[in-house]
Structures are given as C-alpha cells and as structure tokens.
Amino acid sequence: MKSPVPLPLIAFAVLVYLFLMGPLVIVFGAALSDTSYLTFPPRGLTLHWFWQIWEIGAFRRTIVTSLQIAFLATALALLIGIPAAYALNRYRIQLPGWLSTLFVLPVLVPEIVLGFSLLRSVAVGSDLPIFAVLLMGHTLIVLPYCVRVVSASLASFDFAIEEAAVSLGSPPVKTFFTIVLPNIRAGVIAAFILAFITSVNDVSVSLFLTGPGVSTLPIQILAHVEQFFDPVVASVSVLLMLLTVAVMAVVERTLGLTFLAK
C-alpha cells in the first residue's frame, strides 16, 4: 500500500508551480488588457493588441526574418551535425576524445562573448551581408544541440547492421540513407525542434549581429519596449509562448517528451 504524500511536499510543489507559471499568467493577462499601457490584472478584455502586431511593419518583417534565420540555421546545423555525430559514434575509438567537446564549445562559451567575437571578426572584418552573418551566428549556437541529440540516437544504434549491409554489396552512402538515417529519424526531428526554438528565441548573439534593415523578433521586442509601454510586447510574448507550446505538443504526439529528456 502506497503511503500518502506529505502535506508539506504538496505545498512545496504548488509553490514551485506558482513560481514557474506566475510570470506567464501575468504576461497573458497584460496582453488581453483593454488599456493603452501594460497593467495587471487586466482592465477589460480585448484581442486588439494581437491584431496590432500585424499592423506594425517592423514586427511583420522581423517575424519573417526570425523564421527564415531559424529554419536555415537549423538546416545548416543538421547538415553539419548529422555527419559529425555519425563520425563521433561510428569511429569513437579512432577519433580523439577532445573532438566531441569541440562541437559543444558554442554552448560553453557565453553567448555575449560569442556574439561580440562574431561581430569583431566576421561582421566588421568582412564584407558579408548582415543576413549571412546572422545566419552564421545562429548556426553556431544551434549546432551543439543537433550534434548532441543526434549522437544520443546513434549511441543506441547497432552499427553491425550497417556493416552487414555493406558486406552484402550496398554502397556506404546508400547504406547510410536507407538504414542508418531511418533509425535515427526521431533524433533528427528532436534536434530540429530544439534548434529551431533556440534560434527563434535567441537574443544575445542576435543583439550583436543585427543591423540596418535586418533584425530578429526578440531584438525588435527590445527596441519596442524602449519607445512604448503598450501591451503589444506582451501579445508578441504570448504568441511566442503559444508557438513553443504547439511545437512541444507535436513532439509529445510524435516522439514523447521523455525522448527529449534523454
């Protein structure tokens, strides 16, 4: 017979949930407020500020730019990360141990330092367009997620299956795409989702690499807050939260959230 959960433990769990959910509830309430300034609790309910987002050209442009950067950066990171993760797991004995740490450096180094380094060495020291520099920076910050998540899938893959296919006459490249890749499909999808969300929400690196005519949504939110104090920013934050919830719901239905905890 299971013993009852102690009341202090229940109270502590409730306090933790309130601490985590409290800011989200405040932002959601402020986004629905029928006032021209941020306030909580809301005074009247309206969806006007959600429509106001699309009437501001800067928000429309930055939303499109953020989605483009996130998709392209994630795709590039996967193109680099999948072969890297395959090599690190397939030839883990032959390769030096420090090589796997190399792909984690963008996470270990503070993003402010990484952003400033890219600004000094790439954005200022070259003639590359701002969009290309921003794409390069986002690719660097999401690459570790792609390598680590795909490596987690390859860690449980039996490479003897691949060797058997090659011994039976299958070309190595064809074997990778027909045998290895389908078996790690769940890991690739999870890596894409984590990298995409990380890129969309990035502030530190984007703050250094944006420029005239090219900006991301988080940077536009900061610029809007400096000039206005209306609930538009709260509405944008709610949309970002809903996007994250929608993505996690897709993950739960397809892979299960326990997969991301591995």
GROMACS .gro file of C-alpha atoms in nm:
model
  262
    1MET     CA    1   0.000   0.000   0.000
    2LYS     CA    2   0.138   0.336  -0.102
    3SER     CA    3   0.198   0.587   0.174
    4PRO     CA    4   0.023   0.925   0.138
    5VAL     CA    5   0.224   1.218   0.009
    6PRO     CA    6   0.325   1.451   0.295
    7LEU     CA    7   0.132   1.779   0.302
    8PRO     CA    8   0.448   1.997   0.316
    9LEU     CA    9   0.572   1.829  -0.002
   10ILE     CA   10   0.243   1.904  -0.178
   11ALA     CA   11   0.255   2.266  -0.062
   12PHE     CA   12   0.613   2.299  -0.185
   13ALA     CA   13   0.519   2.156  -0.526
   14VAL     CA   14   0.230   2.401  -0.554
   15LEU     CA   15   0.462   2.692  -0.471
   16VAL     CA   16   0.709   2.579  -0.736
   17TYR     CA   17   0.434   2.563  -0.999
   18LEU     CA   18   0.308   2.907  -0.899
   19PHE     CA   19   0.662   3.044  -0.925
   20LEU     CA   20   0.700   2.898  -1.274
   21MET     CA   21   0.354   2.981  -1.406
   22GLY     CA   22   0.307   3.320  -1.235
   23PRO     CA   23   0.507   3.528  -1.487
   24LEU     CA   24   0.333   3.355  -1.779
   25VAL     CA   25  -0.010   3.431  -1.635
   26ILE     CA   26   0.086   3.796  -1.583
   27VAL     CA   27   0.209   3.832  -1.942
   28PHE     CA   28  -0.103   3.664  -2.077
   29GLY     CA   29  -0.329   3.889  -1.871
   30ALA     CA   30  -0.139   4.202  -1.977
   31ALA     CA   31  -0.177   4.104  -2.343
   32LEU     CA   32  -0.556   4.095  -2.305
   33SER     CA   33  -0.585   4.424  -2.115
   34ASP     CA   34  -0.815   4.688  -2.269
   35THR     CA   35  -0.576   4.972  -2.184
   36SER     CA   36  -0.310   5.161  -2.377
   37TYR     CA   37  -0.040   5.066  -2.125
   38LEU     CA   38   0.083   4.749  -1.958
   39THR     CA   39  -0.115   4.660  -1.648
   40PHE     CA   40  -0.210   4.356  -1.444
   41PRO     CA   41  -0.473   4.248  -1.359
   42PRO     CA   42  -0.625   4.347  -1.695
   43ARG     CA   43  -0.891   4.617  -1.704
   44GLY     CA   44  -1.131   4.474  -1.956
   45LEU     CA   45  -1.052   4.207  -2.214
   46THR     CA   46  -0.966   4.262  -2.578
   47LEU     CA   47  -0.776   4.098  -2.863
   48HIS     CA   48  -0.692   4.435  -3.016
   49TRP     CA   49  -0.322   4.416  -2.930
   50PHE     CA   50  -0.281   4.084  -3.110
   51TRP     CA   51  -0.411   4.243  -3.432
   52GLN     CA   52  -0.190   4.545  -3.366
   53ILE     CA   53   0.117   4.324  -3.407
   54TRP     CA   54   0.043   4.270  -3.777
   55GLU     CA   55  -0.025   4.641  -3.831
   56ILE     CA   56   0.332   4.729  -3.726
   57GLY     CA   57   0.562   4.677  -4.022
   58ALA     CA   58   0.871   4.620  -3.807
   59PHE     CA   59   0.710   4.324  -3.633
   60ARG     CA   60   0.595   4.172  -3.962
   61ARG     CA   61   0.945   4.197  -4.108
   62THR     CA   62   1.122   4.064  -3.801
   63ILE     CA   63   0.883   3.770  -3.764
   64VAL     CA   64   0.959   3.665  -4.122
   65THR     CA   65   1.332   3.720  -4.071
   66SER     CA   66   1.336   3.520  -3.746
   67LEU     CA   67   1.157   3.226  -3.908
   68GLN     CA   68   1.388   3.236  -4.211
   69ILE     CA   69   1.701   3.251  -3.995
   70ALA     CA   70   1.575   2.977  -3.763
   71PHE     CA   71   1.485   2.740  -4.048
   72LEU     CA   72   1.803   2.797  -4.250
   73ALA     CA   73   2.032   2.787  -3.944
   74THR     CA   74   1.872   2.464  -3.823
   75ALA     CA   75   1.902   2.308  -4.169
   76LEU     CA   76   2.270   2.403  -4.194
   77ALA     CA   77   2.337   2.280  -3.840
   78LEU     CA   78   2.179   1.945  -3.925
   79LEU     CA   79   2.382   1.917  -4.246
   80ILE     CA   80   2.694   1.961  -4.035
   81GLY     CA   81   2.576   1.793  -3.717
   82ILE     CA   82   2.445   1.464  -3.855
   83PRO     CA   83   2.774   1.365  -4.027
   84ALA     CA   84   2.969   1.490  -3.723
   85ALA     CA   85   2.756   1.288  -3.481
   86TYR     CA   86   2.784   0.983  -3.709
   87ALA     CA   87   3.163   1.009  -3.719
   88LEU     CA   88   3.190   1.063  -3.343
   89ASN     CA   89   2.986   0.748  -3.273
   90ARG     CA   90   3.098   0.529  -3.562
   91TYR     CA   91   3.468   0.594  -3.511
   92ARG     CA   92   3.474   0.683  -3.142
   93ILE     CA   93   3.780   0.466  -3.082
   94GLN     CA   94   3.990   0.610  -3.363
   95LEU     CA   95   3.895   0.976  -3.305
   96PRO     CA   96   4.046   1.178  -3.017
   97GLY     CA   97   3.823   1.232  -2.715
   98TRP     CA   98   3.850   1.612  -2.724
   99LEU     CA   99   3.687   1.625  -3.067
  100SER     CA  100   3.336   1.578  -2.923
  101THR     CA  101   3.397   1.873  -2.689
  102LEU     CA  102   3.474   2.094  -2.988
  103PHE     CA  103   3.112   2.084  -3.101
  104VAL     CA  104   2.988   2.186  -2.755
  105LEU     CA  105   3.205   2.500  -2.731
  106PRO     CA  106   2.930   2.739  -2.856
  107VAL     CA  107   2.723   2.633  -2.553
  108LEU     CA  108   3.012   2.651  -2.305
  109VAL     CA  109   3.121   2.997  -2.421
  110PRO     CA  110   2.881   3.274  -2.303
  111GLU     CA  111   2.663   3.390  -2.591
  112ILE     CA  112   2.758   3.753  -2.530
  113VAL     CA  113   3.125   3.664  -2.581
  114LEU     CA  114   3.038   3.460  -2.890
  115GLY     CA  115   2.825   3.741  -3.033
  116PHE     CA  116   3.095   4.002  -2.975
  117SER     CA  117   3.358   3.774  -3.130
  118LEU     CA  118   3.147   3.725  -3.442
  119LEU     CA  119   3.083   4.099  -3.460
  120ARG     CA  120   3.454   4.178  -3.441
  121SER     CA  121   3.587   3.901  -3.665
  122VAL     CA  122   3.307   3.846  -3.918
  123ALA     CA  123   3.058   4.131  -3.926
  124VAL     CA  124   3.319   4.409  -3.911
  125GLY     CA  125   3.614   4.230  -4.066
  126SER     CA  126   3.437   4.111  -4.382
  127ASP     CA  127   3.201   4.237  -4.648
  128LEU     CA  128   2.937   3.972  -4.583
  129PRO     CA  129   2.571   4.083  -4.573
  130ILE     CA  130   2.412   4.119  -4.231
  131PHE     CA  131   2.170   3.835  -4.305
  132ALA     CA  132   2.460   3.599  -4.383
  133VAL     CA  133   2.647   3.694  -4.064
  134LEU     CA  134   2.331   3.650  -3.856
  135LEU     CA  135   2.273   3.312  -4.018
  136MET     CA  136   2.630   3.210  -3.938
  137GLY     CA  137   2.590   3.309  -3.574
  138HIS     CA  138   2.262   3.121  -3.530
  139THR     CA  139   2.409   2.813  -3.697
  140LEU     CA  140   2.692   2.813  -3.443
  141ILE     CA  141   2.463   2.839  -3.140
  142VAL     CA  142   2.226   2.560  -3.253
  143LEU     CA  143   2.494   2.322  -3.384
  144PRO     CA  144   2.568   2.170  -3.038
  145TYR     CA  145   2.201   2.075  -2.994
  146CYS     CA  146   2.198   1.897  -3.328
  147VAL     CA  147   2.521   1.708  -3.257
  148ARG     CA  148   2.427   1.604  -2.904
  149VAL     CA  149   2.070   1.496  -2.978
  150VAL     CA  150   2.163   1.301  -3.291
  151SER     CA  151   2.455   1.144  -3.101
  152ALA     CA  152   2.208   1.026  -2.835
  153SER     CA  153   2.015   0.841  -3.106
  154LEU     CA  154   2.329   0.694  -3.263
  155ALA     CA  155   2.453   0.575  -2.923
  156SER     CA  156   2.180   0.308  -2.921
  157PHE     CA  157   2.222   0.216  -3.289
  158ASP     CA  158   2.391  -0.114  -3.370
  159PHE     CA  159   2.648  -0.039  -3.638
  160ALA     CA  160   2.679  -0.410  -3.709
  161ILE     CA  161   2.360  -0.373  -3.916
  162GLU     CA  162   2.533  -0.115  -4.134
  163GLU     CA  163   2.840  -0.336  -4.170
  164ALA     CA  164   2.622  -0.628  -4.272
  165ALA     CA  165   2.454  -0.422  -4.543
  166VAL     CA  166   2.791  -0.304  -4.677
  167SER     CA  167   2.926  -0.660  -4.676
  168LEU     CA  168   2.628  -0.766  -4.887
  169GLY     CA  169   2.717  -0.512  -5.155
  170SER     CA  170   2.528  -0.198  -5.055
  171PRO     CA  171   2.729   0.124  -5.118
  172PRO     CA  172   2.822   0.307  -4.795
  173VAL     CA  173   2.634   0.624  -4.890
  174LYS     CA  174   2.321   0.431  -4.982
  175THR     CA  175   2.350   0.230  -4.661
  176PHE     CA  176   2.360   0.549  -4.454
  177PHE     CA  177   2.046   0.694  -4.615
  178THR     CA  178   1.847   0.368  -4.623
  179ILE     CA  179   1.949   0.207  -4.293
  180VAL     CA  180   2.118   0.449  -4.054
  181LEU     CA  181   1.915   0.764  -4.116
  182PRO     CA  182   1.569   0.599  -4.083
  183ASN     CA  183   1.673   0.452  -3.749
  184ILE     CA  184   1.771   0.792  -3.607
  185ARG     CA  185   1.477   0.981  -3.759
  186ALA     CA  186   1.330   1.059  -3.418
  187GLY     CA  187   1.659   1.211  -3.303
  188VAL     CA  188   1.685   1.425  -3.614
  189ILE     CA  189   1.331   1.557  -3.563
  190ALA     CA  190   1.401   1.633  -3.196
  191ALA     CA  191   1.725   1.810  -3.288
  192PHE     CA  192   1.543   2.019  -3.548
  193ILE     CA  193   1.277   2.126  -3.299
  194LEU     CA  194   1.522   2.217  -3.021
  195ALA     CA  195   1.750   2.405  -3.259
  196PHE     CA  196   1.458   2.590  -3.422
  197ILE     CA  197   1.317   2.708  -3.088
  198THR     CA  198   1.663   2.812  -2.967
  199SER     CA  199   1.723   3.018  -3.280
  200VAL     CA  200   1.384   3.192  -3.270
  201ASN     CA  201   1.430   3.293  -2.905
  202ASP     CA  202   1.796   3.396  -2.923
  203VAL     CA  203   1.881   3.746  -2.801
  204SER     CA  204   2.248   3.763  -2.702
  205VAL     CA  205   2.405   3.672  -3.037
  206SER     CA  206   2.140   3.850  -3.244
  207LEU     CA  207   2.192   4.169  -3.046
  208PHE     CA  208   2.546   4.198  -3.183
  209LEU     CA  209   2.483   4.079  -3.538
  210THR     CA  210   2.166   4.265  -3.642
  211GLY     CA  211   2.195   4.584  -3.842
  212PRO     CA  212   2.006   4.832  -4.061
  213GLY     CA  213   1.712   4.664  -4.228
  214VAL     CA  214   1.782   4.320  -4.077
  215SER     CA  215   1.664   4.233  -3.726
  216THR     CA  216   1.504   3.944  -3.541
  217LEU     CA  217   1.185   3.937  -3.340
  218PRO     CA  218   1.346   3.935  -2.991
  219ILE     CA  219   1.559   4.237  -3.084
  220GLN     CA  220   1.253   4.419  -3.220
  221ILE     CA  221   1.075   4.350  -2.890
  222LEU     CA  222   1.360   4.516  -2.701
  223ALA     CA  223   1.352   4.815  -2.938
  224HIS     CA  224   0.974   4.848  -2.898
  225VAL     CA  225   0.997   4.843  -2.518
  226GLU     CA  226   1.248   5.129  -2.526
  227GLN     CA  227   0.995   5.355  -2.703
  228PHE     CA  228   0.650   5.232  -2.600
  229PHE     CA  229   0.480   5.085  -2.295
  230ASP     CA  230   0.175   4.929  -2.461
  231PRO     CA  231   0.059   4.564  -2.440
  232VAL     CA  232   0.188   4.485  -2.790
  233VAL     CA  233   0.507   4.334  -2.646
  234ALA     CA  234   0.301   4.117  -2.411
  235SER     CA  235   0.095   3.999  -2.710
  236VAL     CA  236   0.410   3.906  -2.902
  237SER     CA  237   0.537   3.719  -2.597
  238VAL     CA  238   0.211   3.526  -2.578
  239LEU     CA  239   0.243   3.429  -2.945
  240LEU     CA  240   0.597   3.303  -2.882
  241MET     CA  241   0.474   3.101  -2.584
  242LEU     CA  242   0.191   2.953  -2.792
  243LEU     CA  243   0.440   2.864  -3.067
  244THR     CA  244   0.659   2.684  -2.814
  245VAL     CA  245   0.359   2.501  -2.666
  246ALA     CA  246   0.244   2.398  -3.015
  247VAL     CA  247   0.590   2.264  -3.102
  248MET     CA  248   0.613   2.071  -2.774
  249ALA     CA  249   0.263   1.930  -2.834
  250VAL     CA  250   0.381   1.800  -3.171
  251VAL     CA  251   0.686   1.646  -3.003
  252GLU     CA  252   0.468   1.481  -2.741
  253ARG     CA  253   0.236   1.334  -3.003
  254THR     CA  254   0.514   1.210  -3.230
  255LEU     CA  255   0.813   1.129  -3.008
  256GLY     CA  256   0.706   1.174  -2.648
  257LEU     CA  257   0.860   1.429  -2.413
  258THR     CA  258   1.061   1.154  -2.242
  259PHE     CA  259   1.273   1.131  -2.557
  260LEU     CA  260   1.394   1.490  -2.509
  261ALA     CA  261   1.494   1.410  -2.152
  262LYS     CA  262   1.749   1.153  -2.265
   0.00000   0.00000   0.00000
